[in-house]
XYZ file of N, CA and C in Angstrom:
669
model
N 0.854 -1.197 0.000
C 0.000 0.000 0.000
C 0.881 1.235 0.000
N 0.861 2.192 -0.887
C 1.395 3.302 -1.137
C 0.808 4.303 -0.281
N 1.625 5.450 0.179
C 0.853 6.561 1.227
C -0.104 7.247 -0.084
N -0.042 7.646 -1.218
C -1.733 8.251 -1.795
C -2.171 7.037 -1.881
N -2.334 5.664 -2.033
C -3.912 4.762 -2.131
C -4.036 4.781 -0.449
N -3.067 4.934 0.434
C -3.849 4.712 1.896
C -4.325 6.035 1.944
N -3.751 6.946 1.898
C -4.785 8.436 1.725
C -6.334 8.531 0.574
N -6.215 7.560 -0.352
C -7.300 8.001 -0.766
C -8.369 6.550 -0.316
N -7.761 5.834 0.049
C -8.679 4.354 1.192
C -9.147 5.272 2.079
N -8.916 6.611 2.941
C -9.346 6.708 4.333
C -10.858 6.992 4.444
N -11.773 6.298 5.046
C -12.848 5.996 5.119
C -13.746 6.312 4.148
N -14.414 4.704 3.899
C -14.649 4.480 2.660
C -16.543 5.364 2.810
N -16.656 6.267 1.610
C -17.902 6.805 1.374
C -18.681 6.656 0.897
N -18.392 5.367 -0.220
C -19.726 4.829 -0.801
C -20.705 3.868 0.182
N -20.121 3.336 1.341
C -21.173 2.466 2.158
C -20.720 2.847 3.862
N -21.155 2.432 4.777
C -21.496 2.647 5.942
C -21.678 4.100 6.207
N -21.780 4.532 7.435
C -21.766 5.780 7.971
C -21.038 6.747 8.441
N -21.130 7.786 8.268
C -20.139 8.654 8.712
C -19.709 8.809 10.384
N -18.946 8.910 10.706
C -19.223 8.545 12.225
C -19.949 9.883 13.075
N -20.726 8.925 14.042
C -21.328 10.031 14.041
C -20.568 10.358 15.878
N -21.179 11.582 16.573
C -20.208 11.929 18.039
C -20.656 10.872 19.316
N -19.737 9.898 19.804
C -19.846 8.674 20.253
C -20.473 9.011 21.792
N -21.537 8.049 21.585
C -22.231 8.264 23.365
C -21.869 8.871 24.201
N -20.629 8.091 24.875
C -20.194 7.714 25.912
C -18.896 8.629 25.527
N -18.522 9.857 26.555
C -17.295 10.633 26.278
C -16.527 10.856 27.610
N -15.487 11.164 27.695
C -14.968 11.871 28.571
C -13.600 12.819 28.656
N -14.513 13.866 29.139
C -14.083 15.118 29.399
C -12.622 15.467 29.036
N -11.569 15.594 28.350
C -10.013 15.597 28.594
C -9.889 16.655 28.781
N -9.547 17.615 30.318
C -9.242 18.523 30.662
C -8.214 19.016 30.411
N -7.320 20.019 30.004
C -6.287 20.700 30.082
C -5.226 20.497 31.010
N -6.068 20.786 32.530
C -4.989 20.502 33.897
C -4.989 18.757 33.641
N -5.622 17.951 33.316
C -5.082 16.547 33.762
C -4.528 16.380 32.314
N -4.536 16.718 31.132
C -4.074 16.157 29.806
C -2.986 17.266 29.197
N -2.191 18.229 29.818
C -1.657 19.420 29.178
C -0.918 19.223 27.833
N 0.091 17.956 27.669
C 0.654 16.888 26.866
C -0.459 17.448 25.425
N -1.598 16.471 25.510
C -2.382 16.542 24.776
C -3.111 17.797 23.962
N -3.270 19.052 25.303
C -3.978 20.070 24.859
C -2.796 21.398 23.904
N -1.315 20.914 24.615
C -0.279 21.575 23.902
C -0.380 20.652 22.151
N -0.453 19.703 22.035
C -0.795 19.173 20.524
C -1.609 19.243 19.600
N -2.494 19.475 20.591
C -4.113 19.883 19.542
C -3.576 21.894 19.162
N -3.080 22.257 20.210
C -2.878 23.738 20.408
C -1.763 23.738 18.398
N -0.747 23.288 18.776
C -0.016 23.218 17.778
C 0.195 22.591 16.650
N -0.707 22.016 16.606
C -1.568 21.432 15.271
C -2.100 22.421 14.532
N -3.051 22.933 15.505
C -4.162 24.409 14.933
C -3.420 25.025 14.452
N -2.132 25.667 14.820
C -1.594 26.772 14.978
C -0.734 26.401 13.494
N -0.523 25.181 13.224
C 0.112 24.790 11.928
C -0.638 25.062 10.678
N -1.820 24.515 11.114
C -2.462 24.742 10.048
C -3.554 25.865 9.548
N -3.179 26.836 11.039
C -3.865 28.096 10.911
C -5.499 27.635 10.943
N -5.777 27.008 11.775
C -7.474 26.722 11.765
C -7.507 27.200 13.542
N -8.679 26.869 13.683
C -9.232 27.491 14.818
C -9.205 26.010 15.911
N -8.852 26.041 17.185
C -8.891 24.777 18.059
C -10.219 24.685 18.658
N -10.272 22.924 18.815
C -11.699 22.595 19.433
C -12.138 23.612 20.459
N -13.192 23.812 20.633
C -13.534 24.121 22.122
C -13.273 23.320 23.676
N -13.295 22.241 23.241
C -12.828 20.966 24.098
C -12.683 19.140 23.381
N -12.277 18.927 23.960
C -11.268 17.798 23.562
C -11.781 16.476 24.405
N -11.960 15.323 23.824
C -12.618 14.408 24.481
C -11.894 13.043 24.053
N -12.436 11.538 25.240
C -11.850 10.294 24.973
C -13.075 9.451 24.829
N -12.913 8.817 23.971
C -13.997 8.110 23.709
C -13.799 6.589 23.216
N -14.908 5.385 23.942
C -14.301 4.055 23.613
C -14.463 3.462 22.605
N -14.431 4.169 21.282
C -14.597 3.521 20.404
C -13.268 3.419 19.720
N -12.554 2.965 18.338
C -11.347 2.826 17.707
C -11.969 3.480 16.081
N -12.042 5.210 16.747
C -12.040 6.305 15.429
C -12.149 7.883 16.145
N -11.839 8.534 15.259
C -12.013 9.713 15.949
C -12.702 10.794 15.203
N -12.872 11.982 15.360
C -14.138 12.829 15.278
C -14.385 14.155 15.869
N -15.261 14.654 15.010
C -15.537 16.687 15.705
C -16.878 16.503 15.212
N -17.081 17.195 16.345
C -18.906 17.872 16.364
C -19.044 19.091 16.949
N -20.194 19.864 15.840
C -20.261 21.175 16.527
C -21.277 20.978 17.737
N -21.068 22.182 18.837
C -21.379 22.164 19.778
C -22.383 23.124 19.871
N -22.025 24.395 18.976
C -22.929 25.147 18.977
C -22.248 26.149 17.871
N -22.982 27.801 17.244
C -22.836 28.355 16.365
C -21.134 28.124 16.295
N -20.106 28.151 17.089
C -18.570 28.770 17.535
C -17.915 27.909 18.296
N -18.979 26.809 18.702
C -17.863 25.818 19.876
C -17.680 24.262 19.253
N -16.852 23.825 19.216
C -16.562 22.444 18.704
C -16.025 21.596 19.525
N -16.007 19.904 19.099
C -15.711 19.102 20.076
C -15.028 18.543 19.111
N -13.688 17.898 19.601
C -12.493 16.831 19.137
C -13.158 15.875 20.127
N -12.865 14.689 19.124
C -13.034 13.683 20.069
C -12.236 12.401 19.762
N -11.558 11.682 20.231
C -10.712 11.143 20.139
C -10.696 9.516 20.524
N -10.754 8.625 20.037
C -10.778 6.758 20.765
C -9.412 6.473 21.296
N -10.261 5.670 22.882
C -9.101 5.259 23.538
C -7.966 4.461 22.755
N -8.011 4.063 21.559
C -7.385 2.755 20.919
C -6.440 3.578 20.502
N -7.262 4.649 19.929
C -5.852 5.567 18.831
C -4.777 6.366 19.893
N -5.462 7.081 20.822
C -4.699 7.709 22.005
C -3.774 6.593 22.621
N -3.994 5.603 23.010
C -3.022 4.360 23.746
C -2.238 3.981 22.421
N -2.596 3.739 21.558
C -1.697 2.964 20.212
C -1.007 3.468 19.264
N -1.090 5.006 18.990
C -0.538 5.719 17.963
C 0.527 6.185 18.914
N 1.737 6.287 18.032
C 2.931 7.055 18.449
C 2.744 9.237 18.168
N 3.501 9.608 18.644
C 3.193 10.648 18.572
C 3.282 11.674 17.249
N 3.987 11.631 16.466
C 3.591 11.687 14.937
C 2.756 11.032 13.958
N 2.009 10.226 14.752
C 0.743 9.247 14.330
C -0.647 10.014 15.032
N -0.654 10.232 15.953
C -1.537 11.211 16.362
C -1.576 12.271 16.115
N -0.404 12.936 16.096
C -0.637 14.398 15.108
C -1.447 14.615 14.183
N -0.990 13.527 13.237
C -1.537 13.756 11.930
C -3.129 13.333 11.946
N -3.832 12.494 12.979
C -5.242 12.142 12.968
C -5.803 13.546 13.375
N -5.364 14.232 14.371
C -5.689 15.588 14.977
C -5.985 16.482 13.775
N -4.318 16.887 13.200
C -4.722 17.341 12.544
C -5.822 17.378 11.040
N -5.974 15.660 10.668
C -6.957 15.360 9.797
C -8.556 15.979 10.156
N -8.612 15.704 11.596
C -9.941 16.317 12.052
C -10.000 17.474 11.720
N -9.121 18.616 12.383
C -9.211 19.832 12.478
C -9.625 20.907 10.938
N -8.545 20.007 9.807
C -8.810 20.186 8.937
C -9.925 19.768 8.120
N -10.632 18.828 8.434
C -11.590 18.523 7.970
C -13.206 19.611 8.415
N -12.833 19.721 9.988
C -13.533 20.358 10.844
C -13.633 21.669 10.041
N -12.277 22.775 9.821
C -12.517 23.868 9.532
C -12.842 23.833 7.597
N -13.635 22.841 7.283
C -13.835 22.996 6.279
C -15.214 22.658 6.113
N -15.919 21.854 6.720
C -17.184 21.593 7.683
C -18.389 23.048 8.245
N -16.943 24.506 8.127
C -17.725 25.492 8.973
C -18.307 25.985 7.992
N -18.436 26.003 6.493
C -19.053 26.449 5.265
C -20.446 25.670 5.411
N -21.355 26.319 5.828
C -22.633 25.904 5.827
C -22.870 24.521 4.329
N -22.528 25.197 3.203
C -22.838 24.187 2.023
C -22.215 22.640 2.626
N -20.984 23.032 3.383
C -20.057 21.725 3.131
C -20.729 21.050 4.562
N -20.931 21.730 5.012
C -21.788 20.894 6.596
C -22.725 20.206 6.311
N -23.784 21.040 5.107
C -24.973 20.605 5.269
C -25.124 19.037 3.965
N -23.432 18.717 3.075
C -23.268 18.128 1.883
C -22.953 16.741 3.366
N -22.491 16.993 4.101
C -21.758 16.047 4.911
C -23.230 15.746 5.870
N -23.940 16.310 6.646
C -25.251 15.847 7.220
C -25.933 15.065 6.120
N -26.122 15.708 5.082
C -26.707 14.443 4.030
C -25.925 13.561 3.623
N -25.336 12.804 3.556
C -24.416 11.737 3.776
C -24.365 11.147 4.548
N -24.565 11.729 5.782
C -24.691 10.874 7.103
C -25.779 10.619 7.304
N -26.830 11.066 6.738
C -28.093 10.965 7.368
C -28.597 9.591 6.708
N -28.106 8.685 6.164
C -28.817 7.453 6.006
C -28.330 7.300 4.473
N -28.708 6.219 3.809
C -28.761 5.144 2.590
C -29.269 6.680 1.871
N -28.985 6.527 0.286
C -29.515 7.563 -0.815
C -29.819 6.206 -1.852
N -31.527 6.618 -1.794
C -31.460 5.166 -3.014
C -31.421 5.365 -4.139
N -31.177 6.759 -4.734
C -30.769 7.124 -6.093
C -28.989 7.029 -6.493
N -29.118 5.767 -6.988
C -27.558 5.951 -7.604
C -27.214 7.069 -7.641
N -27.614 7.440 -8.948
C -26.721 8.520 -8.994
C -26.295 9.766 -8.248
N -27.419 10.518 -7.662
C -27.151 11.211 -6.448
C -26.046 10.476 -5.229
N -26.146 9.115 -5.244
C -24.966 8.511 -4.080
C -24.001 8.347 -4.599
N -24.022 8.664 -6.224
C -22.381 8.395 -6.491
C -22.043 9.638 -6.915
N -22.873 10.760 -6.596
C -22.273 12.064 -6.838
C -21.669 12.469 -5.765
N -23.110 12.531 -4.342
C -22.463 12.983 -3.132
C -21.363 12.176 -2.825
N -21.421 10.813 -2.935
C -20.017 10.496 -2.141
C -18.298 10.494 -2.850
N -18.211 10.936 -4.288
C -17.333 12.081 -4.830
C -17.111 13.256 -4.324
N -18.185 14.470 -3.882
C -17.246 15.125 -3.178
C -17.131 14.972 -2.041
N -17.622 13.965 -1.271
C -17.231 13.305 0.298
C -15.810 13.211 0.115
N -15.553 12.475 -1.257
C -14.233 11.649 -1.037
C -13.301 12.503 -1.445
N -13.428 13.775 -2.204
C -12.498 14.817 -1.710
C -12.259 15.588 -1.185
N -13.096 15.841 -0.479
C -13.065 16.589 0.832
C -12.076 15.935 2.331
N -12.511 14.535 1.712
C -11.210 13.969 2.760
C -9.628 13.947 2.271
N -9.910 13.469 0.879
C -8.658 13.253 0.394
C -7.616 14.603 0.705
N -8.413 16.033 0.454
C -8.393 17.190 0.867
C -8.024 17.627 2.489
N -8.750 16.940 3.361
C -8.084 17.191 4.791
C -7.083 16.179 4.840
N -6.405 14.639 3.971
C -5.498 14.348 4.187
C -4.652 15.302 3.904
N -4.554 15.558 2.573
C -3.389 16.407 2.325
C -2.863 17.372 2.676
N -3.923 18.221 3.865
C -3.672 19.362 4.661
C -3.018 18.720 5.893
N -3.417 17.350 5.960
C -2.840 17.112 7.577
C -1.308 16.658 7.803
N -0.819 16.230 6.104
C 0.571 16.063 5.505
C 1.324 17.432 5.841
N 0.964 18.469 6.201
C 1.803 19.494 6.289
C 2.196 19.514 8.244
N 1.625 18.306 8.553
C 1.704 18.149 10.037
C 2.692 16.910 10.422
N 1.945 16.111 9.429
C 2.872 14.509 9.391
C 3.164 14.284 8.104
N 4.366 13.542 7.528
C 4.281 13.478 6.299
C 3.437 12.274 5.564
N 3.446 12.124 4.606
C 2.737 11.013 3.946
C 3.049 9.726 4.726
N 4.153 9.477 4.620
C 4.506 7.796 5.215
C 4.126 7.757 6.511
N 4.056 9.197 7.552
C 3.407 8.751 8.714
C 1.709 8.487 8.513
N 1.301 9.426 7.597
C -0.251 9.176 7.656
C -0.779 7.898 6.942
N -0.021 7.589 6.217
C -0.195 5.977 5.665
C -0.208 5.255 6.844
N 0.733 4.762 7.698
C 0.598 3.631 8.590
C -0.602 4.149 9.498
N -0.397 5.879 9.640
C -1.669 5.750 10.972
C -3.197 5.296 10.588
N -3.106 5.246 8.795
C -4.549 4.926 8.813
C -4.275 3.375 8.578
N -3.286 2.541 8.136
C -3.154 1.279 7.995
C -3.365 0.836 9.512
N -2.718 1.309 10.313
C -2.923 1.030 11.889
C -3.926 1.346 12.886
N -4.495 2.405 12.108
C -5.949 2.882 12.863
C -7.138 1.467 12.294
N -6.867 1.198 11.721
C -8.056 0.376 10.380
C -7.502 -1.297 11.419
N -6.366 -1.791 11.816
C -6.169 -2.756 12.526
C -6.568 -2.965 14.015
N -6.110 -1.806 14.434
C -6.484 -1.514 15.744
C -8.231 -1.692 15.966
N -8.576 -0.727 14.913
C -10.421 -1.014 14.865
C -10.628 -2.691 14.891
N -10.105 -3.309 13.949
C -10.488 -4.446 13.561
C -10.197 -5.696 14.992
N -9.175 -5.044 15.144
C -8.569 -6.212 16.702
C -9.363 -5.776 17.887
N -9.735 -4.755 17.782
C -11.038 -4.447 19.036
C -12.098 -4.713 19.080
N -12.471 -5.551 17.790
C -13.763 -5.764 17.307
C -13.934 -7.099 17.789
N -12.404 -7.586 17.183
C -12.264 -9.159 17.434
C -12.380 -9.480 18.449
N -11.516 -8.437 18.974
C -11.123 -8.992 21.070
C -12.395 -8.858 21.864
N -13.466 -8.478 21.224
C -14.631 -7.660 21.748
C -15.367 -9.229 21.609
N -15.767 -9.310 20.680
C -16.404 -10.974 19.979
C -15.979 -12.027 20.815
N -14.613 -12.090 20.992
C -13.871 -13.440 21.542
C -14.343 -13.420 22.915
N -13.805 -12.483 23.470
C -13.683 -12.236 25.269
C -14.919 -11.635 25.664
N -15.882 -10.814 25.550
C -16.154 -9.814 25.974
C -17.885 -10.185 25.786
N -18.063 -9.893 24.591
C -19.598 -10.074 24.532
C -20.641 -11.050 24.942
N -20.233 -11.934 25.434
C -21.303 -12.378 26.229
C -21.308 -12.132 27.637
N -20.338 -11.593 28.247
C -20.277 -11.132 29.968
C -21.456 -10.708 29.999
N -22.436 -9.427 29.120
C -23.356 -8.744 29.932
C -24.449 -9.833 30.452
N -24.367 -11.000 29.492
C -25.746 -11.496 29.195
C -25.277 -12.572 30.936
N -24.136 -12.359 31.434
C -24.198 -13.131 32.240
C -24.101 -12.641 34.152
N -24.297 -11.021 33.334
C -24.156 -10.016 34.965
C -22.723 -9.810 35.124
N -21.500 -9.677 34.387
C -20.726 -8.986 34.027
C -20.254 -8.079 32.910
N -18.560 -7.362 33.408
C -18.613 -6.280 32.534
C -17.033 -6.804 33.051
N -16.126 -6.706 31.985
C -14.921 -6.477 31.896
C -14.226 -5.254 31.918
N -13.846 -5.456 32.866
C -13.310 -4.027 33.749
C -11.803 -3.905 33.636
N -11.149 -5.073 33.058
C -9.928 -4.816 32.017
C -9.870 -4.790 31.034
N -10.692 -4.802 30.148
C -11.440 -4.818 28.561
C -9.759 -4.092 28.046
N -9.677 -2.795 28.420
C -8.349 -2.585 27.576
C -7.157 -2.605 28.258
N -7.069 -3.437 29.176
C -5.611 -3.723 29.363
C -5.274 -5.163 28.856
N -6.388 -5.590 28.438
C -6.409 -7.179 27.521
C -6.157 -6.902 26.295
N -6.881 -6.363 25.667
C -6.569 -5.713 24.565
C -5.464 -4.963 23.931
N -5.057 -4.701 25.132
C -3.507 -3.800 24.565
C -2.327 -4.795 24.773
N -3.150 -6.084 25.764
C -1.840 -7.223 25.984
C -1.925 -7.685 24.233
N -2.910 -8.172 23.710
C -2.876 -9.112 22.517
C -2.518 -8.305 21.252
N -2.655 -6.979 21.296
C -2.036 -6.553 20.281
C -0.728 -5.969 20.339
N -0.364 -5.465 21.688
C 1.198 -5.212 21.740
C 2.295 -6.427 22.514
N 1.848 -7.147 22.782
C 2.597 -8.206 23.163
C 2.220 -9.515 22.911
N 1.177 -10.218 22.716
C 0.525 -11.363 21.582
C 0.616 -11.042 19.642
N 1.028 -9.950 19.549
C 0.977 -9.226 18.233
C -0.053 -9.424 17.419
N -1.328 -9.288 18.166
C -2.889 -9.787 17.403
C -2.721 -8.906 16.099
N -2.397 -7.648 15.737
C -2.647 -7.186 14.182
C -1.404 -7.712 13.373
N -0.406 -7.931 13.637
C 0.497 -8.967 12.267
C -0.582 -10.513 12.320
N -1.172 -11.046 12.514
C -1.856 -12.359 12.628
C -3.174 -11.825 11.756
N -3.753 -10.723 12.416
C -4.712 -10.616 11.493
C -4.766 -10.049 10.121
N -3.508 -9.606 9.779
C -3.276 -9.064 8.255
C -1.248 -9.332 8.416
N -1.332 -10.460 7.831
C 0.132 -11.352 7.755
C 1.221 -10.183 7.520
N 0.961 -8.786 6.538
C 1.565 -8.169 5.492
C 1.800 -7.290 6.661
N 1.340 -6.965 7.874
C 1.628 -5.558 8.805
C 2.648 -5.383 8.909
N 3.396 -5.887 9.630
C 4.877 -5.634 9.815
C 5.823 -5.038 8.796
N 5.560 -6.275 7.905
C 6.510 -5.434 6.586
C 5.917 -4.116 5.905
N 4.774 -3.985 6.089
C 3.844 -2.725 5.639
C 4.091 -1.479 6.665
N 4.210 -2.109 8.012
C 4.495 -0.804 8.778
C 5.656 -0.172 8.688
N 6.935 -0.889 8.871
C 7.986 -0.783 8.435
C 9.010 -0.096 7.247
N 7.539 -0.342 6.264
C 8.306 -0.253 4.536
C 8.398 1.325 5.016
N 9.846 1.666 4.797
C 10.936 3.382 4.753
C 9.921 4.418 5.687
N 9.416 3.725 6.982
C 8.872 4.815 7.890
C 10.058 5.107 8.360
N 9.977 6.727 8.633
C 10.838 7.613 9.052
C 10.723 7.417 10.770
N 12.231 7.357 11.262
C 12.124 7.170 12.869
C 11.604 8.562 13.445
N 9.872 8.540 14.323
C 10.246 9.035 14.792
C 9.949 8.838 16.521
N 9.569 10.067 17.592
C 9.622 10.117 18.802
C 8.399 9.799 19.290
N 8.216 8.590 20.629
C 6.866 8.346 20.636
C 6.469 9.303 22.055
């Protein structure tokens, strides 16, 4: 996989949904996350867009902005990508949002993206129009978020964001989903999860090619 086909793979627009802002959030304050709020800060500041209003963790494996109101916005961020991405791997998801976000604030482009999300279009052709300029509008906040990370980092983070989803899904299926039905709740859910994929190496098993794919001429950098 080349960094433009993984940039133009990043979430696919002809079928499922756009994601929409996940239930279940929590709060990432400034005083307990400063790390974090200095990155989102200098992200913005790279790409000359405006920063969330607040910044959030959320348990799903994707991440996301929602407006809050006319001027206030929400980043929101999955525990999977925050624990699993190195720190030039998260940059560049940040900044994918942000950029996507400040392009979102054009009423036309908000309201092209609510219809898209809002369900199935059973007119071909209208679904293969809208989801053309869906798909450059992203391809578009990739390439803005390249001025944050370069290509080869944003390639693996979406090759690795797309595994990570997939091994949480799995680990979810295997271990997890029948506890409720039995009056539990796994209350290490992700410290299991982070055993089988960083030390069981659950994503080279589930796509044989990872390793050598993560690897192929990524630039060292600081996690």
């Amino acid at each position: 996989m080349s960094p433009e086909e993984a940039l133009r793979a990043r979430r696919p627009v002809l079928g499922g949904a756009w994601p929409r802002r996940a239930r279940h959030r929590h709060l990432a304050r400034r005083a307990d996350y400063p790390e974090l709020h200095a990155m989102v800060d200098e992200v913005a500041g790279t790409l000359g867009v405006r920063r969330p209003s607040r910044v959030c963790f959320v348990p799903i494996a994707d991440s996301g902005t929602t407006p809050l109101g006319p001027r206030r916005t929400e980043l929101w961020i999955g525990l999977p990508y925050a624990m699993g991405f190195d720190r030039a791997e998260l940059r560049g998801v940040i900044a994918f949002e942000l950029a996507l976000l400040e392009a979102c604030r054009r009423w036309p482009v908000r309201a092209l993206m609510d219809l898209y999300g809002s369900g199935p279009i059973k007119k071909d052709a209208v679904r293969t129009e809208i989801a053309a300029a869906v798909r450059a509008l992203l391809v578009q906040a990739d390439e803005t978020a390249c001025r944050v990370s370069d290509r080869r980092t944003m390639a693996t983070a979406l090759l690795r964001g797309a595994l990570l989803s997939h091994s949480l899904g799995w680990f979810l299926g295997r271990y997890a989903a029948d506890l409720p039905s039995c009056g539990l709740f796994a209350v290490d859910f992700y410290q299991g999860w982070r055993w089988k994929v960083y030390e069981d190496d659950l994503p080279a098993r589930l796509m044989p090619r990872y390793r050598e794919l993560y690897a192929a001429d990524r630039p060292a950098t600081g996690s």
